[in-house]
Short mmCIF file of C-alpha atoms and ligand atoms in Angstrom, two decimals:
data_model
loop_
_atom_site.label_atom_id
_atom_site.label_comp_id
_atom_site.label_asym_id
_atom_site.label_seq_id
_atom_site.Cartn_x
_atom_site.Cartn_y
_atom_site.Cartn_z
CA MET I 1 -11.49 -4.77 1.14
CA LYS I 2 -8.78 -5.78 -1.10
CA LEU I 3 -6.33 -7.89 -1.02
CA GLN I 4 -2.88 -5.76 -0.89
CA VAL I 5 0.76 -8.24 -1.36
CA SER I 6 3.55 -5.87 -0.56
CA VAL I 7 6.56 -7.67 -2.19
CA ASP I 8 9.81 -6.23 0.09
CA LEU I 9 12.06 -8.64 -0.79
CA LEU I 10 14.95 -7.38 -2.44
CA SER I 11 16.10 -8.64 -6.30
CA LEU I 12 13.10 -9.01 -9.06
CA GLU I 13 13.29 -11.93 -9.68
CA GLN I 14 12.57 -12.92 -5.60
CA ALA I 15 9.59 -10.75 -6.68
CA MET I 16 8.99 -12.64 -9.64
CA ASN I 17 9.10 -16.19 -7.91
CA LEU I 18 6.47 -15.13 -4.36
CA LEU I 19 3.79 -13.46 -7.21
CA GLN I 20 3.79 -16.37 -9.13
CA GLU I 21 2.19 -18.26 -6.28
CA VAL I 22 0.55 -15.40 -4.47
CA SER I 23 -1.05 -13.32 -7.55
CA PRO I 24 -4.08 -15.39 -7.84
CA TYR I 25 -5.38 -13.89 -4.19
CA VAL I 26 -4.24 -10.81 -4.74
CA ASP I 27 -6.44 -7.46 -5.76
CA ILE I 28 -3.17 -5.50 -5.54
CA ILE I 29 0.65 -5.68 -6.45
CA GLU I 30 3.48 -3.35 -3.91
CA ALA I 31 6.09 -2.88 -5.03
CA GLY I 32 7.60 -2.09 -2.00
CA THR I 33 10.11 0.84 -1.34
CA PRO I 34 13.56 -1.51 -0.83
CA LEU I 35 12.49 -3.39 -4.01
CA ILE I 36 12.41 0.35 -6.00
CA LYS I 37 15.40 0.76 -4.31
CA GLN I 38 17.34 -1.57 -4.94
CA GLU I 39 16.12 -2.60 -9.39
CA GLY I 40 14.10 0.80 -10.24
CA LEU I 41 10.99 1.55 -11.43
CA LYS I 42 11.75 -1.31 -13.94
CA VAL I 43 9.97 -3.47 -11.37
CA LEU I 44 6.46 -1.25 -11.83
CA THR I 45 6.52 -2.25 -15.80
CA THR I 46 7.85 -5.66 -15.05
CA PHE I 47 5.33 -6.24 -12.65
CA LYS I 48 2.87 -4.66 -15.61
CA GLN I 49 2.99 -6.64 -17.98
CA TYR I 50 3.04 -9.96 -16.02
CA PHE I 51 -0.23 -9.00 -13.58
CA PRO I 52 -2.08 -6.62 -16.36
CA ASP I 53 -5.25 -7.70 -14.85
CA LYS I 54 -2.87 -6.24 -10.96
CA LEU I 55 -3.13 -2.59 -9.82
CA ILE I 56 0.05 -1.48 -9.57
CA PHE I 57 1.13 0.19 -6.26
CA ALA I 58 4.34 1.97 -6.45
CA ASP I 59 5.45 2.22 -2.85
CA MET I 60 7.80 5.49 -3.77
CA LYS I 61 7.41 6.92 -0.03
CA THR I 62 8.16 10.64 -2.14
CA MET I 63 9.14 13.67 0.73
CA ASP I 64 9.78 16.21 -2.32
CA ALA I 65 8.98 16.41 -5.91
CA GLY I 66 6.27 15.18 -5.65
CA GLY I 67 4.90 15.94 -9.34
CA LEU I 68 8.05 14.20 -10.49
CA GLU I 69 8.51 11.17 -8.55
CA ALA I 70 4.89 10.87 -9.35
CA GLU I 71 4.55 11.03 -13.14
CA MET I 72 7.88 8.68 -13.03
CA ALA I 73 5.56 6.00 -10.98
CA PHE I 74 2.99 6.23 -13.60
CA LYS I 75 5.11 5.98 -16.61
CA ALA I 76 7.01 3.38 -15.18
CA GLY I 77 3.50 1.59 -15.01
CA ALA I 78 1.92 2.67 -11.55
CA ASP I 79 -1.86 2.84 -10.84
CA PHE I 80 -1.08 3.82 -7.38
CA THR I 81 1.57 6.11 -6.11
CA THR I 82 2.95 6.67 -1.99
CA VAL I 83 3.50 10.32 -1.08
CA LEU I 84 4.39 10.78 2.74
CA ALA I 85 1.61 12.63 4.40
CA VAL I 86 3.67 14.60 6.66
CA SER I 87 5.45 16.90 3.72
CA ASN I 88 4.42 19.78 1.73
CA ASP I 89 1.36 20.26 0.94
CA SER I 90 2.86 21.70 -2.74
CA THR I 91 4.08 17.80 -2.76
CA ILE I 92 0.78 16.57 -1.99
CA GLU I 93 -0.42 18.92 -4.84
CA GLY I 94 2.13 17.64 -7.70
CA ALA I 95 1.59 14.65 -6.97
CA VAL I 96 -2.28 14.98 -6.94
CA THR I 97 -1.62 16.72 -9.84
CA ALA I 98 0.45 14.09 -11.68
CA ALA I 99 -2.77 11.81 -10.37
CA ARG I 100 -5.22 13.07 -12.32
CA LYS I 101 -3.26 13.73 -16.03
CA TYR I 102 -1.91 10.11 -15.54
CA GLY I 103 -5.32 9.27 -14.76
CA LYS I 104 -4.35 7.19 -11.53
CA TYR I 105 -3.86 7.87 -7.52
CA VAL I 106 -1.74 9.19 -4.83
CA THR I 107 -1.97 7.08 -1.88
CA ALA I 108 -0.79 9.03 1.51
CA ASP I 109 1.03 7.77 3.88
CA LEU I 110 0.38 8.34 7.23
CA ILE I 111 3.72 7.00 9.51
CA SER I 112 5.09 9.27 11.78
CA VAL I 113 2.04 11.90 11.51
CA SER I 114 0.97 12.30 15.12
CA ASP I 115 -2.69 14.46 15.51
CA ARG I 116 -3.11 11.98 12.46
CA VAL I 117 -7.62 13.06 12.10
CA SER I 118 -6.30 16.59 11.51
CA ARG I 119 -3.94 15.98 8.76
CA ALA I 120 -6.87 12.82 6.52
CA ARG I 121 -8.59 16.45 7.08
CA THR I 122 -6.04 18.28 5.17
CA LEU I 123 -4.94 15.61 2.62
CA GLU I 124 -9.14 14.81 2.40
CA ASN I 125 -8.94 18.54 0.56
CA LEU I 126 -5.79 17.84 -1.04
CA GLY I 127 -6.94 15.29 -3.02
CA VAL I 128 -5.05 12.54 -2.23
CA ASN I 129 -7.74 9.27 -2.76
CA TYR I 130 -6.45 7.19 -0.33
CA LEU I 131 -5.07 7.18 2.94
CA GLU I 132 -2.79 4.95 4.28
CA LEU I 133 -3.28 4.28 8.21
CA HIS I 134 1.04 2.87 7.77
CA CYS I 135 2.33 1.58 11.47
CA GLY I 136 6.80 1.28 9.88
CA LEU I 137 8.80 -2.22 9.94
CA ASP I 138 11.12 0.01 12.64
CA GLU I 139 8.25 0.84 14.65
CA GLN I 140 6.31 -2.66 14.51
CA ALA I 141 10.18 -3.59 15.35
CA ASN I 142 9.91 -1.01 18.74
CA HIS I 143 6.55 -2.10 19.59
CA LEU I 144 5.40 1.93 18.80
CA CYS I 145 2.05 0.98 17.07
CA THR I 146 -0.99 1.75 18.58
CA SER I 147 -4.52 -0.03 18.11
CA THR I 148 -4.96 -0.10 13.74
CA ALA I 149 -8.18 -0.47 14.30
CA ASP I 150 -9.35 2.24 17.12
CA GLU I 151 -7.32 4.01 14.85
CA LEU I 152 -8.69 3.30 11.32
CA THR I 153 -12.73 4.21 13.22
CA ALA I 154 -11.63 7.43 13.52
CA LEU I 155 -10.46 8.27 10.20
CA ARG I 156 -13.04 6.34 9.17
CA ASN I 157 -15.66 9.36 11.24
CA ALA I 158 -13.73 12.20 9.81
CA VAL I 159 -12.83 11.43 6.23
CA SER I 160 -14.84 9.65 3.24
CA ILE I 161 -11.78 9.12 0.77
CA SER I 162 -10.63 5.43 1.25
CA LEU I 163 -8.60 4.25 3.35
CA SER I 164 -5.77 1.44 2.79
CA ALA I 165 -3.70 0.08 6.20
CA ALA I 166 -0.50 -1.37 6.26
CA GLY I 167 1.70 -2.50 8.87
CA GLY I 168 2.00 -5.67 10.31
CA ILE I 169 -1.30 -7.05 9.47
CA ASN I 170 -1.97 -11.08 9.17
CA GLU I 171 -4.42 -13.56 9.20
CA LYS I 172 -5.65 -12.87 12.44
CA THR I 173 -6.44 -9.19 12.69
CA ILE I 174 -7.36 -9.03 8.76
CA GLN I 175 -10.62 -9.14 9.52
CA GLU I 176 -10.98 -6.37 12.34
CA VAL I 177 -9.11 -3.69 10.09
CA GLU I 178 -12.25 -5.03 7.10
CA ALA I 179 -14.25 -3.93 10.69
CA ALA I 180 -13.01 -0.91 11.10
CA GLY I 181 -13.80 0.29 7.81
CA ALA I 182 -10.76 -0.24 5.57
CA ASP I 183 -10.82 -0.27 2.23
CA VAL I 184 -7.49 -2.18 1.54
CA ALA I 185 -5.73 -4.15 3.73
CA ALA I 186 -1.64 -4.04 2.81
CA VAL I 187 0.75 -7.78 3.83
CA GLY I 188 3.63 -8.12 3.88
CA ALA I 189 5.69 -10.58 5.96
CA ALA I 190 2.21 -12.51 6.69
CA ILE I 191 2.54 -13.88 3.31
CA TYR I 192 6.65 -13.31 2.05
CA SER I 193 7.86 -15.14 4.96
CA ALA I 194 5.02 -17.30 5.16
CA ASN I 195 6.13 -21.77 5.13
CA SER I 196 3.48 -21.66 2.02
CA PRO I 197 3.01 -17.82 1.10
CA ALA I 198 0.44 -19.08 -1.54
CA GLU I 199 -1.21 -20.60 1.44
CA ALA I 200 -0.90 -17.44 3.13
CA ALA I 201 -2.35 -15.37 0.67
CA ARG I 202 -5.66 -17.69 -0.02
CA ARG I 203 -6.46 -17.89 3.52
CA LEU I 204 -5.82 -13.94 4.15
CA ARG I 205 -8.62 -13.78 0.80
CA GLU I 206 -10.75 -16.12 3.05
CA LYS I 207 -10.87 -14.79 5.25
CA ILE I 208 -11.89 -11.31 3.94
CA ASN I 209 -14.37 -12.66 1.37
CA SER I 210 -16.51 -14.66 4.34
CA GLN I 211 -16.31 -10.57 6.43
CA GLY I 212 -18.96 -10.37 3.56
O1 5RP A 301 5.76 -0.20 4.16
C1 5RP A 301 6.04 -1.13 4.58
C2 5RP A 301 7.52 -0.68 5.23
O2 5RP A 301 7.93 0.84 4.85
C3 5RP A 301 5.49 -2.69 3.93
O3 5RP A 301 5.30 -3.28 3.25
C4 5RP A 301 4.03 -2.08 4.69
O4 5RP A 301 5.03 -1.99 5.97
C5 5RP A 301 3.34 -3.87 4.71
O5 5RP A 301 4.55 -4.65 5.08
P1 5RP A 301 4.23 -5.56 6.31
O6 5RP A 301 3.02 -6.79 6.41
O7 5RP A 301 5.70 -6.61 6.15
O8 5RP A 301 4.50 -5.11 8.06
#
């Protein structure tokens, strides 16, 4: 399983300071939605420039103009862009077409989808590369998330495309997420809010490695 750090900080300077510390332990660097909104797409270009051996994930959370927004992210340096799974199929198709043109990837974020298994099957048919099971920050704050492991298992049984999990994952839960079939675990606060982000990322990496 790959480890993704979700950089939900509000300045490029803070983001770069964090990444200098944690990048050795992660496979994927995510520019969080608030960071992209605050600093612009240049964060993607900067991440790619300084960390060329990492995959760069743009959490665009696109809801409309799928082709245009995906193209913007890929041109700026992203390897992945996200589109909201609740958006119209034509929006998803636009993002998928752009990803194919650039040889990059689309992740559909299942946040706020009620029938996730049914939507997952449609999204697979539409050509998305990854499905992200995501408990958002507001849902976490209001204790609205159900079991990530059970949900992942249901998705794993329903589709063949890659799965990622995001939302409140930490050292205690990362092995459960991997065992349930995730190909990527995205971790934000458990890394950037830790006393030592580098140590937190190192321990998460160790948990993944020890799972085999
Ligand atoms: O996309 C996000 C919020 O919309 C976050 O990046 C994602 O939830 C992971 O962060 P955390 O581990 O802090 O929950």
